[in-house]
C-alpha positions as a Python dict, from the first residue, in 0.01 Angstrom:
ca = {
    (1, 'M'): (0, 0, 0),
    (2, 'T'): (-409, -181, -94),
    (3, 'V'): (-366, -206, -502),
    (4, 'L'): (-752, -119, -653),
    (5, 'G'): (-790, -346, -974),
    (6, 'A'): (-1088, -380, -1151),
    (7, 'V'): (-1181, -701, -1405),
    (8, 'F'): (-1206, -750, -1753),
    (9, 'R'): (-1456, -1014, -1746),
    (10, 'P'): (-1478, -1255, -2039),
    (11, 'Q'): (-1823, -1219, -2076),
    (12, 'L'): (-1708, -931, -2301),
    (13, 'P'): (-1637, -1021, -2726),
    (14, 'P'): (-1197, -1025, -2700),
    (15, 'E'): (-1267, -732, -2928),
    (16, 'R'): (-1407, -506, -2662),
    (17, 'L'): (-1080, -496, -2450),
    (18, 'R'): (-880, -257, -2600),
    (19, 'D'): (-1119, 26, -2595),
    (20, 'I'): (-1086, -93, -2144),
    (21, 'A'): (-744, -160, -2085),
    (22, 'R'): (-684, 191, -2283),
    (23, 'T'): (-973, 388, -2030),
    (24, 'A'): (-798, 166, -1786),
    (25, 'E'): (-494, 314, -1891),
    (26, 'D'): (-603, 624, -1974),
    (27, 'A'): (-767, 670, -1594),
    (28, 'G'): (-475, 558, -1407),
    (29, 'L'): (-656, 233, -1258),
    (30, 'D'): (-350, 83, -1053),
    (31, 'E'): (-437, -235, -1210),
    (32, 'L'): (-670, -467, -1516),
    (33, 'W'): (-744, -829, -1468),
    (34, 'L'): (-854, -1079, -1707),
    (35, 'W'): (-956, -1495, -1660),
    (36, 'E'): (-899, -1815, -1817),
    (37, 'D'): (-1255, -1913, -1841),
    (38, 'C'): (-1304, -2177, -2031),
    (39, 'F'): (-1422, -2163, -2280),
    (40, 'L'): (-1391, -1832, -2338),
    (41, 'E'): (-1033, -1611, -2424),
    (42, 'S'): (-668, -1733, -2356),
    (43, 'G'): (-527, -1563, -2072),
    (44, 'I'): (-249, -1477, -2232),
    (45, 'A'): (-274, -1375, -2597),
    (46, 'S'): (-549, -1125, -2362),
    (47, 'I'): (-230, -1012, -2154),
    (48, 'A'): (-31, -996, -2416),
    (49, 'A'): (-277, -759, -2635),
    (50, 'A'): (-379, -558, -2310),
    (51, 'L'): (4, -487, -2232),
    (52, 'A'): (105, -364, -2580),
    (53, 'W'): (-173, -155, -2586),
    (54, 'T'): (-87, 48, -2335),
    (55, 'E'): (236, 189, -2150),
    (56, 'R'): (205, 173, -1772),
    (57, 'L'): (-141, -90, -1683),
    (58, 'R'): (14, -348, -1464),
    (59, 'V'): (-222, -714, -1589),
    (60, 'G'): (-274, -1006, -1453),
    (61, 'V'): (-455, -1316, -1548),
    (62, 'G'): (-691, -1494, -1258),
    (63, 'L'): (-607, -1806, -1316),
    (64, 'L'): (-499, -2043, -1592),
    (65, 'P'): (-586, -2395, -1531),
    (66, 'V'): (-262, -2629, -1512),
    (67, 'P'): (-459, -2900, -1639),
    (68, 'L'): (-486, -2765, -1940),
    (69, 'R'): (-118, -2675, -1947),
    (70, 'N'): (215, -2807, -2003),
    (71, 'V'): (448, -2608, -1724),
    (72, 'A'): (715, -2654, -1996),
    (73, 'L'): (432, -2374, -2221),
    (74, 'T'): (379, -2230, -1892),
    (75, 'A'): (696, -2084, -1816),
    (76, 'M'): (838, -1992, -2189),
    (77, 'E'): (442, -1796, -2194),
    (78, 'A'): (514, -1611, -1916),
    (79, 'A'): (893, -1545, -1967),
    (80, 'T'): (845, -1366, -2312),
    (81, 'I'): (533, -1155, -2101),
    (82, 'H'): (801, -1052, -1849),
    (83, 'R'): (1087, -986, -2130),
    (84, 'L'): (842, -799, -2331),
    (85, 'F'): (646, -610, -2049),
    (86, 'P'): (912, -615, -1721),
    (87, 'G'): (692, -512, -1408),
    (88, 'R'): (387, -513, -1553),
    (89, 'A'): (230, -871, -1531),
    (90, 'V'): (161, -1049, -1297),
    (91, 'I'): (-3, -1398, -1379),
    (92, 'G'): (-145, -1695, -1165),
    (93, 'V'): (-210, -2037, -1189),
    (94, 'G'): (-500, -2284, -1090),
    (95, 'H'): (-683, -2614, -1058),
    (96, 'G'): (-922, -2535, -1308),
    (97, 'V'): (-1299, -2558, -1224),
    (98, 'Q'): (-1296, -2917, -1258),
    (99, 'D'): (-1611, -2985, -1472),
    (100, 'W'): (-1410, -2799, -1726),
    (101, 'M'): (-1144, -2992, -1737),
    (102, 'G'): (-1357, -3285, -1736),
    (103, 'Q'): (-1461, -3154, -2114),
    (104, 'T'): (-1081, -3132, -2203),
    (105, 'G'): (-999, -3450, -2135),
    (106, 'S'): (-753, -3286, -1881),
    (107, 'R'): (-912, -3350, -1508),
    (108, 'V'): (-644, -3547, -1283),
    (109, 'E'): (-767, -3789, -931),
    (110, 'S'): (-513, -3502, -770),
    (111, 'P'): (-609, -3157, -839),
    (112, 'V'): (-383, -3040, -573),
    (113, 'T'): (-66, -3281, -660),
    (114, 'L'): (-83, -3185, -1000),
    (115, 'L'): (-137, -2772, -878),
    (116, 'R'): (155, -2837, -625),
    (117, 'E'): (424, -2979, -875),
    (118, 'H'): (353, -2739, -1128),
    (119, 'L'): (384, -2415, -943),
    (120, 'V'): (756, -2582, -792),
    (121, 'A'): (841, -2669, -1226),
    (122, 'L'): (731, -2336, -1310),
    (123, 'R'): (901, -2145, -1007),
    (124, 'A'): (1223, -2286, -1059),
    (125, 'L'): (1230, -2256, -1471),
    (126, 'L'): (1146, -1859, -1416),
    (127, 'A'): (1412, -1842, -1198),
    (128, 'G'): (1600, -1995, -1496),
    (129, 'E'): (1687, -2342, -1312),
    (130, 'R'): (1723, -2636, -1593),
    (131, 'V'): (1495, -2856, -1388),
    (132, 'T'): (1423, -3245, -1434),
    (133, 'T'): (1152, -3413, -1268),
    (134, 'D'): (949, -3724, -1229),
    (135, 'G'): (632, -3609, -1027),
    (136, 'R'): (307, -3787, -1060),
    (137, 'Y'): (175, -3538, -1360),
    (138, 'V'): (466, -3279, -1438),
    (139, 'K'): (803, -3471, -1519),
    (140, 'L'): (1035, -3284, -1791),
    (141, 'D'): (1384, -3407, -1849),
    (142, 'G'): (1687, -3085, -1890),
    (143, 'V'): (1449, -2855, -1948),
    (144, 'A'): (1561, -2513, -1955),
    (145, 'L'): (1436, -2143, -2048),
    (146, 'D'): (1618, -1979, -2349),
    (147, 'W'): (1524, -1703, -2291),
    (148, 'P'): (1439, -1660, -1868),
    (149, 'P'): (1309, -1351, -1764),
    (150, 'S'): (1510, -1146, -1540),
    (151, 'T'): (1603, -1226, -1216),
    (152, 'T'): (1725, -865, -1074),
    (153, 'P'): (1624, -821, -793),
    (154, 'A'): (1431, -1161, -783),
    (155, 'P'): (1281, -1370, -1099),
    (156, 'P'): (894, -1252, -1129),
    (157, 'A'): (701, -1382, -877),
    (158, 'V'): (400, -1713, -957),
    (159, 'F'): (46, -1639, -783),
    (160, 'A'): (-158, -1938, -684),
    (161, 'G'): (-580, -1955, -662),
    (162, 'A'): (-721, -2106, -375),
    (163, 'T'): (-1034, -2200, -201),
    (164, 'G'): (-1048, -2483, 40),
    (165, 'P'): (-735, -2526, 355),
    (166, 'R'): (-539, -2753, 112),
    (167, 'T'): (-512, -2493, -153),
    (168, 'M'): (-442, -2267, 79),
    (169, 'R'): (-204, -2422, 269),
    (170, 'L'): (-21, -2481, -79),
    (171, 'T'): (-29, -2128, -197),
    (172, 'G'): (158, -2012, 67),
    (173, 'E'): (417, -2289, 92),
    (174, 'A'): (458, -2300, -287),
    (175, 'A'): (346, -1985, -457),
    (176, 'D'): (447, -1633, -457),
    (177, 'G'): (133, -1526, -407),
    (178, 'T'): (-233, -1624, -393),
    (179, 'V'): (-568, -1526, -544),
    (180, 'L'): (-867, -1540, -341),
    (181, 'T'): (-1253, -1575, -576),
    (182, 'G'): (-1512, -1309, -580),
    (183, 'G'): (-1720, -1313, -242),
    (184, 'T'): (-1425, -1333, 24),
    (185, 'S'): (-1566, -1229, 339),
    (186, 'P'): (-1316, -1046, 526),
    (187, 'D'): (-1338, -1282, 821),
    (188, 'E'): (-1305, -1503, 563),
    (189, 'V'): (-968, -1354, 432),
    (190, 'R'): (-818, -1325, 759),
    (191, 'R'): (-873, -1741, 808),
    (192, 'S'): (-678, -1712, 429),
    (193, 'R'): (-420, -1541, 621),
    (194, 'Q'): (-394, -1798, 862),
    (195, 'L'): (-362, -2066, 620),
    (196, 'I'): (-168, -1940, 403),
    (197, 'A'): (86, -1851, 704),
    (198, 'Q'): (101, -2249, 784),
    (199, 'G'): (209, -2299, 463),
    (200, 'R'): (476, -2115, 503),
    (201, 'E'): (639, -2132, 791),
    (202, 'S'): (606, -2561, 705),
    (203, 'A'): (859, -2443, 356),
    (204, 'G'): (1140, -2236, 590),
    (205, 'R'): (963, -1968, 379),
    (206, 'T'): (1008, -1576, 508),
    (207, 'G'): (910, -1240, 369),
    (208, 'H'): (573, -1122, 248),
    (209, 'H'): (307, -1281, 102),
    (210, 'P'): (78, -1079, -83),
    (211, 'V'): (-283, -1157, -131),
    (212, 'V'): (-578, -1036, -458),
    (213, 'V'): (-936, -1103, -345),
    (214, 'Y'): (-1217, -1026, -652),
    (215, 'L'): (-1508, -873, -476),
    (216, 'H'): (-1830, -876, -599),
    (217, 'T'): (-1918, -509, -775),
    (218, 'A'): (-2231, -386, -841),
    (219, 'T'): (-2301, 20, -911),
    (220, 'G'): (-2539, 270, -1060),
    (221, 'P'): (-2912, 242, -1043),
    (222, 'D'): (-2994, -125, -1060),
    (223, 'A'): (-2677, -188, -902),
    (224, 'E'): (-2888, -367, -576),
    (225, 'A'): (-3096, -621, -801),
    (226, 'R'): (-2807, -664, -1059),
    (227, 'L'): (-2591, -767, -814),
    (228, 'R'): (-2875, -1018, -668),
    (229, 'A'): (-2910, -1182, -994),
    (230, 'E'): (-2538, -1229, -999),
    (231, 'L'): (-2518, -1399, -733),
    (232, 'D'): (-2846, -1616, -806),
    (233, 'T'): (-2691, -1737, -1108),
    (234, 'L'): (-2354, -1846, -914),
    (235, 'G'): (-2630, -2010, -651),
    (236, 'D'): (-2505, -1795, -393),
    (237, 'T'): (-2759, -1559, -176),
    (238, 'W'): (-2712, -1216, -151),
    (239, 'G'): (-2681, -1119, 265),
    (240, 'P'): (-2561, -1100, 592),
    (241, 'D'): (-2480, -1500, 603),
    (242, 'G'): (-2374, -1523, 164),
    (243, 'P'): (-2109, -1440, -18),
    (244, 'Y'): (-1921, -1067, 62),
    (245, 'G'): (-2039, -797, -178),
    (246, 'V'): (-2068, -451, -222),
    (247, 'A'): (-2341, -290, -411),
    (248, 'G'): (-2388, 72, -478),
    (249, 'S'): (-2221, 444, -457),
    (250, 'A'): (-1813, 484, -488),
    (251, 'E'): (-1842, 529, -86),
    (252, 'T'): (-1996, 219, -35),
    (253, 'V'): (-1755, 41, -293),
    (254, 'A'): (-1433, 200, -135),
    (255, 'G'): (-1552, 101, 283),
    (256, 'A'): (-1591, -310, 123),
    (257, 'V'): (-1256, -278, 10),
    (258, 'L'): (-1087, -102, 307),
    (259, 'A'): (-1237, -386, 549),
    (260, 'L'): (-1074, -712, 312),
    (261, 'A'): (-788, -433, 338),
    (262, 'E'): (-792, -453, 652),
    (263, 'A'): (-868, -814, 701),
    (264, 'G'): (-520, -886, 504),
    (265, 'A'): (-578, -828, 126),
    (266, 'D'): (-344, -599, -82),
    (267, 'T'): (-460, -595, -384),
    (268, 'V'): (-854, -575, -433),
    (269, 'V'): (-1004, -584, -774),
    (270, 'L'): (-1427, -481, -859),
    (271, 'Q'): (-1584, -796, -1048),
    (272, 'P'): (-1900, -600, -1254),
    (273, 'T'): (-2175, -852, -1279),
    (274, 'A'): (-2123, -993, -1629),
    (275, 'D'): (-2453, -840, -1704),
    (276, 'E'): (-2282, -503, -1593),
    (277, 'P'): (-2438, -254, -1910),
    (278, 'D'): (-2126, -24, -1876),
    (279, 'P'): (-1767, -117, -1878),
    (280, 'E'): (-1581, 125, -1997),
    (281, 'G'): (-1794, 381, -1673),
    (282, 'F'): (-1695, 52, -1486),
    (283, 'V'): (-1333, 87, -1504),
    (284, 'L'): (-1350, 526, -1470),
    (285, 'F'): (-1517, 479, -1169),
    (286, 'T'): (-1314, 198, -981),
    (287, 'A'): (-1017, 438, -1085),
    (288, 'A'): (-1206, 814, -1079),
    (289, 'E'): (-1428, 739, -779),
    (290, 'V'): (-1309, 480, -590),
    (291, 'R'): (-925, 458, -558),
    (292, 'P'): (-915, 783, -376),
    (293, 'L'): (-1131, 720, -148),
    (294, 'V'): (-871, 411, -58),
    (295, 'P'): (-599, 516, 67),
    (296, 'R'): (-266, 414, -94),
    (297, 'D'): (-39, 285, 187),
    (298, 'E'): (-204, 155, 534),
}
């Protein structure tokens, strides 16, 4: 099944979230995704509000930067969300943008080590375990959640973001799913799948490992110009050898979504440009125009 979502970008003020979440719910969008980019909006506050304003919509946070968070706090927040809104939240963590982590005084020497330790402890806490660990960065002494989430049929999945090969393998080894950044091409999804599989094999893990991919997307009369400008601000160049993005009609966008799905993406999340003139319209476009063109069953 190909899940289709859209991003509420934190460049929008928080007070816009209510209308966009309700638009997503009413339009039948599969998932709405949020970011915790420094220094814009809280991922946990935003997901709690979006879930409270809706009844069916699944909402994802991709990602919470672990250098900013003690793992016990991450577990408490995630457990609360999962108990309040069972089955509707997807929470992912990552090592954060290192320049931002430096600004907050939380940058560490080995981001991969921190992410590994955080993932191992977080998954154990959400599984209801009592955790004692003395890692390089994560240190817990007999910590257990008083209100863990339900573990039936399984503890809630913990996703992790990845870019480089080491982190890709780590997500396969220590996370329950992987989030790939905007600009990831179908060929890169295939390579990511291979690296994730290596990590899972090394850890003796079996079963399906879902992959979420953001897709740079623009639609409307000035779509191509806005997408090019967006990628220019990121230091990338859109083209055959540049980051994967799509501009144009619902049919064109659906083709890009299907290419990612065929390469191994389980969820494709359309990422509007920062200057998207009609965020509610973008959500409606995703749900009403693109979704019918993307088969749910592959």
